Coordinates of C-alpha atoms and ligand atoms in Angstrom, one line a residue:
M1 CA -3.8 12.1 27.7
A2 CA -1.2 9.3 27.5
N3 CA 2.4 9.6 28.9
N4 CA 3.9 6.5 27.4
V5 CA 2.9 6.0 23.8
V6 CA 3.9 3.0 21.7
L7 CA 4.0 3.5 17.9
L8 CA 4.4 0.5 15.7
G9 CA 4.0 -0.7 12.2
A10 CA 0.8 -2.7 11.7
Q11 CA 1.8 -4.3 8.5
W12 CA 5.2 -5.6 7.1
G13 CA 7.1 -2.4 7.8
D14 CA 7.7 0.8 5.8
E15 CA 4.3 2.2 7.0
G16 CA 5.9 5.7 7.4
K17 CA 6.6 5.4 11.1
G18 CA 9.6 7.8 11.1
K19 CA 7.5 10.7 10.0
I20 CA 4.8 10.2 12.6
V21 CA 7.3 9.7 15.4
D22 CA 9.1 12.9 14.4
L23 CA 5.7 14.7 14.3
L24 CA 4.4 13.5 17.6
T25 CA 7.6 13.9 19.6
E26 CA 7.0 17.7 19.3
K27 CA 5.1 17.1 22.5
A28 CA 7.3 14.3 24.0
D29 CA 10.2 14.5 26.4
A30 CA 11.9 11.4 25.2
V31 CA 11.8 8.8 22.4
A32 CA 13.0 5.2 22.8
R33 CA 13.8 2.5 20.2
F34 CA 13.1 -1.0 21.6
Q35 CA 13.8 -3.6 18.9
G36 CA 15.5 -4.2 15.6
G37 CA 18.6 -2.5 14.5
H38 CA 19.9 -0.7 11.4
N39 CA 17.7 -2.9 9.2
A40 CA 15.2 -0.2 9.8
G41 CA 15.1 2.9 7.6
H42 CA 13.0 5.8 9.0
T43 CA 12.6 8.6 6.5
L44 CA 11.9 12.2 7.6
V45 CA 11.3 15.1 5.4
I46 CA 11.5 18.5 7.1
D47 CA 11.3 21.7 5.0
G48 CA 12.2 19.7 1.9
Q49 CA 15.3 18.1 3.5
K50 CA 15.3 14.4 3.6
T51 CA 17.0 12.5 6.4
V52 CA 17.0 8.7 6.8
L53 CA 17.6 7.3 10.3
H54 CA 18.4 3.6 10.8
L55 CA 19.4 3.3 14.5
I56 CA 18.9 6.7 16.1
P57 CA 15.3 7.3 17.3
S58 CA 13.3 9.5 14.9
G59 CA 12.7 12.1 17.6
A60 CA 16.3 13.1 17.1
M61 CA 15.3 16.1 15.0
R62 CA 13.5 17.7 17.9
E63 CA 15.9 19.7 19.9
G64 CA 15.9 18.8 23.6
V65 CA 14.1 15.4 23.1
E66 CA 16.1 12.7 24.9
C67 CA 16.9 9.7 22.7
L68 CA 17.1 6.3 24.2
I69 CA 18.2 3.0 22.6
G70 CA 16.8 0.2 24.7
N71 CA 18.3 -3.3 25.4
G72 CA 16.1 -4.9 22.7
V73 CA 18.0 -3.0 19.9
V74 CA 21.0 -4.7 18.2
V75 CA 23.7 -2.1 17.7
N76 CA 26.2 -1.8 15.0
V77 CA 28.6 0.7 16.7
E78 CA 30.1 2.0 13.5
Q79 CA 26.7 2.7 12.0
L80 CA 25.6 4.4 15.2
L81 CA 28.6 6.8 15.1
K82 CA 28.1 7.4 11.4
E83 CA 24.5 8.5 12.0
I84 CA 25.6 10.7 14.9
D85 CA 28.2 12.4 12.7
N86 CA 25.7 12.8 9.9
L87 CA 23.3 14.6 12.2
K88 CA 26.2 16.7 13.6
S89 CA 27.0 17.8 10.0
M90 CA 23.4 19.1 10.0
N91 CA 24.0 21.0 13.3
I92 CA 22.0 18.5 15.3
D93 CA 23.7 17.5 18.5
I94 CA 22.6 14.1 19.5
E95 CA 25.6 12.7 21.4
S96 CA 24.7 14.7 24.6
R97 CA 21.1 13.5 24.7
L98 CA 21.5 9.9 23.5
M99 CA 21.5 7.0 26.0
L100 CA 22.4 3.6 24.9
S101 CA 21.5 0.6 27.1
M102 CA 24.5 -1.4 28.3
A103 CA 22.5 -4.6 27.5
C104 CA 22.2 -3.9 23.8
P105 CA 23.8 -6.8 21.8
I106 CA 26.5 -5.7 19.4
I107 CA 26.4 -6.5 15.7
L108 CA 29.9 -7.7 14.6
P109 CA 31.3 -8.4 11.2
H110 CA 30.9 -12.1 11.5
H111 CA 27.1 -11.6 12.0
I112 CA 27.0 -9.9 8.7
A113 CA 29.1 -12.6 7.0
L114 CA 26.8 -15.3 8.4
D115 CA 23.6 -13.4 7.4
V116 CA 24.9 -13.2 3.8
A117 CA 26.2 -16.7 3.7
R118 CA 22.9 -18.2 5.0
E119 CA 20.8 -16.3 2.5
K120 CA 23.1 -17.5 -0.3
A121 CA 22.9 -21.1 0.9
K122 CA 19.1 -20.9 1.1
G123 CA 18.9 -20.1 -2.6
K124 CA 15.3 -19.7 -3.7
K125 CA 14.1 -20.1 -0.1
A126 CA 16.1 -17.0 1.0
I127 CA 14.2 -14.7 3.4
G128 CA 15.4 -11.6 1.7
T129 CA 17.0 -10.2 4.8
T130 CA 18.6 -6.7 4.8
G131 CA 22.0 -8.4 5.1
R132 CA 22.8 -6.3 8.2
G133 CA 23.6 -9.2 10.5
I134 CA 20.4 -8.8 12.5
G135 CA 19.4 -12.4 12.8
P136 CA 22.8 -13.9 13.7
C137 CA 23.2 -11.1 16.3
Y138 CA 19.9 -12.0 18.0
E139 CA 20.8 -15.7 17.8
D140 CA 24.0 -15.0 19.8
K141 CA 22.0 -13.1 22.4
V142 CA 19.6 -15.9 22.9
A143 CA 22.4 -18.5 22.9
R144 CA 24.0 -16.4 25.7
R145 CA 27.3 -16.0 23.9
G146 CA 26.7 -12.5 22.5
L147 CA 28.8 -9.4 23.2
R148 CA 26.9 -6.4 24.6
I149 CA 27.5 -2.7 24.7
G150 CA 28.4 -3.0 28.5
D151 CA 31.3 -5.4 27.5
L152 CA 33.1 -2.5 25.8
V153 CA 34.2 -1.0 29.0
N154 CA 36.6 -3.9 29.8
A155 CA 38.9 -4.2 26.8
K156 CA 40.7 -7.3 28.0
L157 CA 37.5 -9.2 28.7
F158 CA 35.9 -8.0 25.5
A159 CA 38.9 -9.3 23.5
E160 CA 38.7 -12.7 25.2
K161 CA 34.9 -13.0 24.6
L162 CA 35.3 -11.9 21.0
R163 CA 37.9 -14.5 20.3
E164 CA 35.7 -17.3 21.7
V165 CA 32.6 -16.3 19.7
M166 CA 34.5 -15.7 16.5
D167 CA 36.2 -19.1 16.7
Y168 CA 32.8 -20.6 17.0
H169 CA 31.3 -18.7 14.0
N170 CA 34.3 -18.9 11.8
H171 CA 34.2 -22.7 12.1
S172 CA 30.7 -22.7 10.5
L173 CA 31.6 -20.0 8.0
V174 CA 34.5 -22.0 6.7
Q175 CA 33.4 -25.6 7.3
Y176 CA 29.7 -25.4 6.6
F177 CA 29.2 -22.4 4.3
K178 CA 32.6 -22.6 2.5
Q179 CA 33.2 -18.9 3.0
Q180 CA 36.2 -17.0 4.2
A181 CA 36.8 -16.6 7.9
V182 CA 36.4 -13.2 9.4
D183 CA 39.7 -11.9 10.8
Y184 CA 39.7 -11.6 14.6
Q185 CA 42.4 -9.0 14.9
E186 CA 40.9 -6.8 12.2
T187 CA 37.5 -7.0 14.0
L188 CA 39.1 -6.0 17.3
D189 CA 41.1 -3.2 15.7
S190 CA 38.1 -1.8 14.0
I191 CA 35.9 -1.6 17.1
M192 CA 38.3 -0.6 19.9
P193 CA 39.1 2.9 18.6
L194 CA 35.3 3.6 18.7
V195 CA 34.9 2.7 22.4
E196 CA 36.0 6.0 23.7
R197 CA 33.1 7.8 22.0
V198 CA 30.5 5.1 22.9
V199 CA 31.1 4.7 26.6
P200 CA 29.9 8.2 27.7
M201 CA 26.5 7.4 26.0
V202 CA 26.0 4.1 27.8
G203 CA 23.5 4.2 30.6
D204 CA 20.6 2.4 32.4
V205 CA 17.6 3.0 30.1
S206 CA 15.2 1.1 32.3
E207 CA 16.0 3.4 35.3
K208 CA 15.8 6.4 33.1
L209 CA 12.3 5.5 31.9
Y210 CA 11.2 4.9 35.5
S211 CA 12.4 8.3 36.6
L212 CA 10.7 9.9 33.6
R213 CA 7.5 8.2 34.6
Q214 CA 7.9 9.5 38.1
Q215 CA 8.1 13.0 36.7
S216 CA 5.0 12.5 34.5
K217 CA 7.1 13.0 31.4
S218 CA 6.0 11.8 28.0
V219 CA 7.8 9.1 26.1
M220 CA 7.3 7.8 22.6
F221 CA 8.3 4.1 22.1
E222 CA 9.3 3.8 18.4
G223 CA 8.8 0.4 16.8
A224 CA 10.8 -0.7 13.8
Q225 CA 9.7 -3.1 11.0
G226 CA 6.0 -4.2 11.4
M227 CA 3.9 -6.5 13.4
L228 CA 3.6 -9.0 10.5
L229 CA 7.4 -9.4 10.6
D230 CA 7.3 -10.4 14.3
I231 CA 9.4 -13.5 15.1
D232 CA 6.5 -15.2 16.9
H233 CA 3.3 -13.7 15.5
G234 CA 4.5 -12.8 12.0
T235 CA 4.6 -14.8 8.8
Y236 CA 7.3 -17.2 10.1
P237 CA 9.9 -18.0 8.8
Y238 CA 9.7 -14.9 6.6
V239 CA 10.1 -12.5 9.5
T240 CA 12.7 -10.5 11.2
S241 CA 14.5 -11.9 14.3
S242 CA 12.9 -9.6 17.0
N243 CA 9.5 -9.1 18.5
T244 CA 7.9 -6.2 16.8
V245 CA 4.6 -6.3 18.8
A246 CA 3.6 -3.7 21.3
A247 CA 4.7 -5.8 24.3
A248 CA 8.3 -5.6 23.0
A249 CA 8.3 -1.9 24.0
A250 CA 8.3 -3.1 27.6
I251 CA 10.8 -5.9 27.2
G252 CA 13.1 -4.0 24.9
T253 CA 13.5 -1.0 27.2
G254 CA 12.9 -2.4 30.7
I255 CA 9.6 -0.7 31.6
G256 CA 6.6 -2.5 33.1
P257 CA 3.8 -3.3 30.6
L258 CA 1.2 -1.5 32.7
E259 CA 3.1 1.7 32.2
L260 CA 2.3 1.7 28.5
D261 CA -0.8 3.9 28.0
Y262 CA -1.6 3.9 24.4
V263 CA -0.6 2.0 21.3
L264 CA -0.8 3.6 17.9
G265 CA -0.8 1.3 14.9
I266 CA 0.6 2.8 11.7
V267 CA -1.1 1.4 8.6
K268 CA -0.4 2.4 5.0
A269 CA -3.6 3.0 3.0
Y270 CA -2.5 0.0 0.9
T271 CA 0.1 -2.7 1.7
T272 CA 3.7 -3.3 0.9
R273 CA 6.3 -5.9 1.7
V274 CA 10.0 -6.1 1.0
G275 CA 11.8 -9.4 0.9
S276 CA 10.2 -12.9 0.5
G277 CA 7.2 -14.4 2.1
P278 CA 3.4 -14.7 1.7
F279 CA 1.4 -11.6 0.8
P280 CA -2.2 -12.5 0.0
T281 CA -3.3 -9.1 -1.4
E282 CA -0.2 -8.6 -3.6
L283 CA -0.9 -7.1 -7.0
F284 CA 1.0 -8.2 -10.0
D285 CA -0.8 -5.9 -12.4
E286 CA -0.4 -2.3 -13.5
V287 CA -2.2 -1.0 -10.3
G288 CA 0.6 -2.6 -8.2
Q289 CA 3.2 -1.1 -10.4
W290 CA 1.5 2.3 -10.2
L291 CA 1.3 2.2 -6.4
G292 CA 5.0 1.3 -6.3
E293 CA 6.0 4.1 -8.6
K294 CA 3.7 6.8 -7.1
G295 CA 4.5 5.8 -3.6
H296 CA 8.3 5.6 -4.2
E297 CA 8.2 2.1 -2.8
F298 CA 11.9 1.3 -2.5
G299 CA 13.5 0.2 0.7
A300 CA 15.0 3.0 2.7
T301 CA 17.8 0.7 3.9
T302 CA 18.5 -1.6 0.9
G303 CA 16.9 0.3 -2.0
R304 CA 15.1 -2.9 -3.0
P305 CA 11.7 -2.4 -4.7
R306 CA 8.8 -3.1 -2.4
R307 CA 6.0 -5.5 -3.4
C308 CA 2.6 -3.6 -3.4
G309 CA -1.0 -4.7 -2.9
W310 CA -4.4 -3.7 -1.5
L311 CA -5.1 -3.0 2.1
D312 CA -5.5 -6.3 4.1
M313 CA -8.0 -5.9 7.0
V314 CA -7.6 -9.6 7.9
A315 CA -3.9 -9.2 8.6
L316 CA -4.6 -6.0 10.4
K317 CA -7.1 -7.8 12.6
R318 CA -4.2 -10.0 13.9
T319 CA -2.1 -6.9 14.6
R320 CA -5.1 -5.3 16.5
Q321 CA -5.5 -8.4 18.6
V322 CA -1.8 -9.1 19.3
C323 CA -0.9 -5.5 20.0
G324 CA -4.0 -4.2 21.7
L325 CA -4.1 -1.2 19.4
S326 CA -5.7 2.0 20.8
A327 CA -6.1 3.7 17.4
L328 CA -4.8 3.8 13.9
C329 CA -2.8 6.2 11.9
V330 CA -3.3 5.8 8.1
T331 CA -0.4 6.9 6.0
K332 CA 0.2 7.6 2.3
L333 CA -3.5 8.2 1.5
D334 CA -2.4 10.6 -1.2
V335 CA -0.7 7.8 -3.2
M336 CA -4.2 6.4 -3.9
D337 CA -5.5 9.6 -5.4
G338 CA -6.7 9.0 -9.0
L339 CA -7.6 5.4 -8.7
E340 CA -11.1 4.7 -10.1
T341 CA -11.8 2.0 -7.7
V342 CA -10.1 0.8 -4.5
K343 CA -10.3 -2.6 -2.8
I344 CA -10.1 -3.7 0.8
C345 CA -9.5 -7.3 1.7
T346 CA -12.2 -8.3 4.3
S347 CA -11.7 -12.1 4.5
Y348 CA -9.7 -15.0 3.1
E349 CA -10.8 -18.2 1.5
Y350 CA -8.8 -21.0 3.1
K351 CA -9.3 -24.7 2.4
G352 CA -12.9 -24.0 1.3
N353 CA -13.8 -21.9 4.3
S354 CA -14.1 -18.1 4.8
I355 CA -11.8 -16.9 7.6
G356 CA -11.4 -13.5 9.2
L357 CA -8.0 -13.9 10.9
P358 CA -4.8 -15.0 9.1
P359 CA -3.5 -18.5 10.0
Y360 CA -0.1 -18.7 11.7
G361 CA 2.8 -19.6 9.5
A362 CA 3.8 -18.9 6.0
D363 CA 2.7 -22.2 4.4
A364 CA -0.9 -21.8 5.5
L365 CA -0.9 -18.1 4.5
E366 CA 0.4 -19.0 1.1
Q367 CA -2.9 -20.9 0.5
C368 CA -5.2 -18.0 1.5
V369 CA -7.1 -16.3 -1.3
P370 CA -8.2 -12.7 -0.5
V371 CA -11.9 -11.7 -0.7
Y372 CA -12.4 -8.0 -1.6
E373 CA -14.9 -5.3 -1.1
T374 CA -14.7 -2.7 -3.9
M375 CA -15.2 1.0 -3.3
S376 CA -15.2 4.0 -5.5
G377 CA -11.9 5.9 -5.6
W378 CA -11.3 9.6 -5.7
N379 CA -9.9 11.9 -8.3
E380 CA -9.3 14.9 -6.2
K381 CA -5.9 15.5 -4.7
T382 CA -5.5 14.7 -1.0
E383 CA -1.7 15.4 -1.0
G384 CA -0.9 18.0 1.6
I385 CA -4.4 18.2 3.0
R386 CA -4.2 19.1 6.7
D387 CA -7.8 19.0 7.9
Y388 CA -10.2 16.1 7.8
T389 CA -13.1 18.1 6.4
S390 CA -11.2 19.0 3.3
L391 CA -10.7 15.3 2.2
P392 CA -12.7 14.1 -0.8
V393 CA -16.0 12.4 0.1
N394 CA -14.8 9.0 -1.2
A395 CA -11.5 9.2 0.6
K396 CA -13.4 9.8 3.8
K397 CA -15.6 6.9 3.0
Y398 CA -12.5 4.7 2.6
L399 CA -11.2 5.8 5.9
D400 CA -14.6 5.3 7.6
R401 CA -14.7 1.8 6.3
I402 CA -11.2 1.0 7.6
S403 CA -12.2 2.4 11.0
E404 CA -15.4 0.3 10.9
L405 CA -13.8 -2.9 9.8
S406 CA -10.9 -2.6 12.4
D407 CA -13.3 -1.2 15.1
L408 CA -10.7 1.4 15.8
P409 CA -10.6 5.2 15.6
I410 CA -8.3 6.8 13.0
D411 CA -6.5 9.4 15.0
I412 CA -4.0 10.5 12.4
V413 CA -4.0 10.6 8.5
S414 CA -0.8 11.3 6.6
T415 CA -1.2 13.0 3.2
G416 CA 2.4 13.5 2.2
A417 CA 6.1 13.1 3.1
E418 CA 6.5 16.5 4.7
R419 CA 6.2 16.6 8.5
D420 CA 3.2 18.9 8.4
D421 CA 1.3 17.2 5.6
T422 CA -0.8 15.4 8.3
I423 CA -4.3 15.5 9.7
V424 CA -4.1 15.0 13.5
C425 CA -7.6 14.3 14.8
K426 CA -6.3 13.3 18.2
H427 CA -2.8 13.8 19.5
P428 CA -1.8 11.1 21.9
F429 CA 0.2 13.4 24.1
Q430 CA -2.4 16.1 24.2
E431 CA -5.5 16.5 26.3
Q432 CA -8.5 16.6 23.9
Ligands
LIG1 P1 16.3 -8.9 8.6 O1 15.5 -8.1 9.6 O2 17.4 -8.1 7.9 O3 16.7 -10.2 9.2 O4 15.3 -9.3 7.4 C1 14.2 -10.2 7.6 C2 12.9 -9.7 6.9 O5 12.4 -8.5 7.4 C3 13.2 -9.4 5.4 O6 12.0 -9.8 4.7 C4 13.4 -7.9 5.4 O7 13.0 -7.4 4.1 C5 12.4 -7.5 6.4 N1 12.7 -6.2 7.0 C6 13.7 -5.9 7.9 N2 13.7 -4.6 8.3 C7 12.7 -4.1 7.6 C8 12.2 -2.7 7.6 O8 12.7 -1.8 8.3 N3 11.1 -2.5 6.7 C9 10.6 -3.5 6.0 N4 11.0 -4.8 6.0 C10 12.1 -5.0 6.8

């Protein structure tokens, strides 16, 4: 049995992590977010009711589960309070069990303005960001000029630091991007009234996790986006601005890496990507369109249609290696019901050679041609199946092949959006 479980997206995000976090935290004491911000959109469907969380950990729906937002998460304070209030309207009290690290960088209006201005200036080469200010906020953090949640407690100092950083960014907004400056006073006036509500939630997440470990409590570390969007190991520059790999769970919360016991990679039964960037197995035919429609493949944050394609085991191999995956969870298997044949990409052709690992960088990946293995599909419905033995023979064969090619066990299979439409072969928080 594991105490500290990392759950992350093994592809380009949108693998259905929210549902699995929500399901597994039934047996957890706490859930912690460690990177990203409200660019994430984690959809939960419980008894037919849909909730989308962007910043609040997906364990929020479980009464009594402590929710932690680690230092690796960039926080838009307004968005945070909006989500808290939305949960409150559903009779879910989160404020009393939410801890926010004082080291979280704050997303401010000029970050959003810069994000949008940069994308516009890039034209055809735009990354296709979510426009939430994520990249510029992380830039400020690394440049050591960012404002952090802990700065909110000293209003005078906060105002001074804000003026300095805004002067700096407004210069490039106006002079370089030819956009309007963001108003300093308006920014200050919009954030200061929120401070009173935020401060009681601020705490030392690292210390909290240490003490939970001392008490042998179980913690779920909830990744956002996916490993292929990692700033270092993803399809750079078409990536997000944080590390999405398993190790980020340690850095983004302040827990030692050896304290992480188990890493679950969430992989969709096919592949999707939202935004620009290379995607070797992308489908431009009616099958791609069919997967998109049947799988409701629209971004939970931006509503943008997701690009769809076959499962890519080459890309997954990189995730397995970089993240040290313990097991896989395959989601959205039901979306593939009814396909006559299904394909799995097992290698790439690159510059006349066959390769089994994706090259680093977008330019090289653009040149890779996928090589497929074709398998028979299944006509029977898998939607809602909750035990492995009831799956159609060909669906089982498909899963077996994924397990074989990845050399990983498949611990969980998701067969629908509802919390309970899941086959749990092995629960990470439970003795088997
Ligand atoms: P950013 O994170 O808003 O800077 O966007 C950078 C890239 O990551 C874009 O291609 C986005 O579409 C993608 N991205 C960011 N968040 C998510 C997510 O939660 N799911 C899928 N893609 C995402």
